[in-house]
Amino acid sequence: MAVREILEYPDERLKQVSSPVADFGAEFQRFVDDLEETRLAGPGAVGIAAPQVGCFQRVVIVDVSAMRKPVPNHGHLVLVNPEITEWEGHAMGREGCLSVPDYTGNVIRAERIRLSAQDRHGAPVEFDMEGFEARAVQHEIDHLDGRLFLDRVVSRRSDVFRRKVYKGG
């Protein structure tokens, strides 16, 4: 396994739309392992999408099970060719991103979603998600369509915030 380089805004490759995964063979399995290792190397990352490491295939990894405040979740998920089939409600929430490391932003997302996807071996899966897990999945799926949270804020002037830098000592 290897930690891959994260593409950062304003890299134009982050706007590229990803293609569906058709081959679930050994090379793809190695890539998923690398993607997970890259996610775990990120500071507090709950999700990652393949385009963030320059691979334009429709695969994301989300795991919100280790949050300081527990939230409803389905554990560690590798979602291949994910599609949101139903949305319900909407809520504003603060988001950060490995590809936009210096900023966070307020984004409106659906509160509950129904999701169809395949697991890392190609088997079909479906989930009903809510709250933070639903937000994280929507954020990662946006990467597959060439969007960042910066594309979803109402105003970059009032809804985007520079991350605080903590000094040691």
Coordinates of C-alpha atoms in Angstrom, one line a residue:
M1 CA 0.0 0.0 0.0
A2 CA 1.1 3.6 -0.6
V3 CA 0.0 7.0 0.4
R4 CA -0.8 9.0 -2.8
E5 CA -0.4 12.7 -3.4
I6 CA -3.6 14.7 -2.8
L7 CA -4.6 17.1 -5.6
E8 CA -5.4 20.5 -4.1
Y9 CA -7.6 23.4 -5.3
P10 CA -7.2 25.1 -7.8
D11 CA -5.8 22.0 -9.7
E12 CA -8.0 21.8 -12.8
R13 CA -8.0 18.0 -12.7
L14 CA -10.4 18.2 -9.7
K15 CA -13.1 19.4 -12.2
Q16 CA -12.9 16.2 -14.2
V17 CA -15.9 13.9 -14.2
S18 CA -15.0 10.3 -13.3
S19 CA -15.9 7.2 -15.2
P20 CA -17.7 4.1 -13.8
V21 CA -15.6 1.2 -12.5
A22 CA -16.0 -1.9 -14.7
D23 CA -12.9 -3.9 -13.7
F24 CA -12.8 -5.0 -10.0
G25 CA -9.5 -7.0 -10.5
A26 CA -6.3 -7.0 -8.5
E27 CA -5.1 -3.6 -9.8
F28 CA -8.3 -2.0 -8.6
Q29 CA -8.1 -3.7 -5.2
R30 CA -4.5 -2.4 -4.8
F31 CA -5.8 1.1 -5.7
V32 CA -8.6 0.9 -3.1
D33 CA -6.0 -0.1 -0.5
D34 CA -3.8 2.9 -1.5
L35 CA -6.9 5.2 -1.4
E36 CA -7.7 4.0 2.2
E37 CA -4.1 4.5 3.3
T38 CA -4.1 8.0 1.9
R39 CA -7.4 8.8 3.7
L40 CA -6.0 7.6 7.0
A41 CA -2.9 9.7 6.5
G42 CA -5.0 12.8 6.1
P43 CA -5.7 14.9 9.2
G44 CA -9.1 13.7 10.6
A45 CA -10.3 12.7 7.1
V46 CA -13.7 10.8 7.2
G47 CA -13.8 10.4 3.4
I48 CA -11.8 10.4 0.2
A49 CA -12.7 10.1 -3.5
A50 CA -10.5 8.7 -6.2
P51 CA -10.2 11.9 -8.2
Q52 CA -8.5 13.5 -5.2
V53 CA -5.5 11.3 -5.9
G54 CA -5.7 11.8 -9.7
C55 CA -7.6 8.6 -10.5
F56 CA -10.8 9.4 -12.3
Q57 CA -12.9 6.3 -11.4
R58 CA -16.2 6.4 -9.5
V59 CA -15.0 5.2 -6.1
V60 CA -15.2 6.8 -2.6
I61 CA -14.4 5.7 0.9
V62 CA -16.3 7.0 3.9
D63 CA -16.0 6.1 7.6
V64 CA -17.7 8.3 10.2
S65 CA -17.7 5.6 12.9
A66 CA -14.8 7.1 14.9
M67 CA -16.3 10.5 15.5
R68 CA -15.8 12.1 18.9
K69 CA -19.5 12.5 19.2
P70 CA -21.1 9.2 17.8
V71 CA -23.3 9.6 14.8
P72 CA -25.6 7.1 13.0
N73 CA -23.4 5.2 10.5
H74 CA -22.8 2.0 8.5
G75 CA -19.1 1.7 9.5
H76 CA -16.3 1.7 6.9
L77 CA -17.7 1.9 3.4
V78 CA -16.0 1.5 0.0
L79 CA -18.6 2.7 -2.4
V80 CA -18.1 2.0 -6.1
N81 CA -20.3 3.6 -8.8
P82 CA -22.4 5.3 -6.1
E83 CA -25.7 6.9 -7.0
I84 CA -28.0 8.8 -4.7
T85 CA -31.5 7.6 -5.6
E86 CA -33.6 9.6 -3.0
W87 CA -33.1 12.8 -1.0
E88 CA -35.0 14.2 1.9
G89 CA -34.8 17.5 3.9
H90 CA -31.9 19.9 3.8
A91 CA -29.5 21.4 6.4
M92 CA -26.6 23.7 6.5
G93 CA -23.3 22.3 7.8
R94 CA -19.6 23.1 7.9
E95 CA -17.4 21.0 5.6
G96 CA -13.6 20.6 5.1
C97 CA -11.7 18.8 2.4
L98 CA -8.3 17.2 1.9
S99 CA -8.2 19.0 -1.5
V100 CA -9.0 22.4 0.1
P101 CA -6.8 22.1 3.2
D102 CA -6.8 25.7 4.3
Y103 CA -10.5 26.4 4.3
T104 CA -13.9 25.2 5.5
G105 CA -17.3 26.2 4.3
N106 CA -21.0 26.1 5.0
V107 CA -22.8 23.9 2.6
I108 CA -26.5 22.9 2.3
R109 CA -26.9 19.2 1.8
A110 CA -29.8 16.7 2.0
E111 CA -30.4 15.4 5.6
R112 CA -31.3 11.9 4.5
I113 CA -30.4 9.9 1.4
R114 CA -30.9 6.5 -0.2
L115 CA -27.8 5.3 -1.9
S116 CA -27.1 2.5 -4.4
A117 CA -23.6 1.4 -5.1
Q118 CA -21.3 -1.6 -5.5
D119 CA -18.8 -2.8 -2.9
R120 CA -15.2 -3.1 -3.7
H121 CA -15.8 -6.5 -5.2
G122 CA -18.7 -5.4 -7.4
A123 CA -21.6 -6.7 -5.3
P124 CA -24.6 -4.4 -5.2
V125 CA -25.3 -2.6 -1.9
E126 CA -27.9 -0.1 -0.8
F127 CA -28.0 2.2 2.2
D128 CA -30.3 4.6 3.9
M129 CA -28.2 7.3 5.5
E130 CA -28.8 10.4 7.6
G131 CA -27.0 13.3 9.2
F132 CA -23.2 13.5 9.1
E133 CA -22.7 10.2 7.2
A134 CA -25.2 11.4 4.5
R135 CA -23.3 14.7 4.3
A136 CA -19.9 13.0 4.0
V137 CA -21.1 10.7 1.2
Q138 CA -22.7 13.6 -0.7
H139 CA -19.4 15.5 -0.4
E140 CA -17.4 12.6 -1.8
I141 CA -19.8 11.9 -4.6
D142 CA -19.5 15.6 -5.6
H143 CA -15.8 14.9 -6.3
L144 CA -16.8 12.2 -8.8
D145 CA -18.7 14.8 -10.7
G146 CA -15.9 17.3 -10.7
R147 CA -17.3 19.5 -7.8
L148 CA -15.8 20.8 -4.6
F149 CA -17.6 22.1 -1.6
L150 CA -16.5 25.6 -2.8
D151 CA -18.9 25.1 -5.8
R152 CA -21.8 24.6 -3.4
V153 CA -21.4 27.5 -1.0
V154 CA -24.0 30.3 -1.4
S155 CA -21.3 33.0 -1.0
R156 CA -17.5 32.6 -0.9
R157 CA -17.4 35.9 1.0
S158 CA -19.7 34.8 3.9
D159 CA -19.6 31.0 3.8
V160 CA -15.9 30.1 3.5
F161 CA -13.6 30.3 6.4
R162 CA -9.8 30.0 6.8
R163 CA -8.8 27.2 9.1
K164 CA -7.3 28.1 12.4
V165 CA -3.6 27.4 12.7
Y166 CA -2.6 26.2 16.1
K167 CA 0.9 27.0 17.3
G168 CA 2.7 24.4 19.4
G169 CA 4.1 25.0 22.8

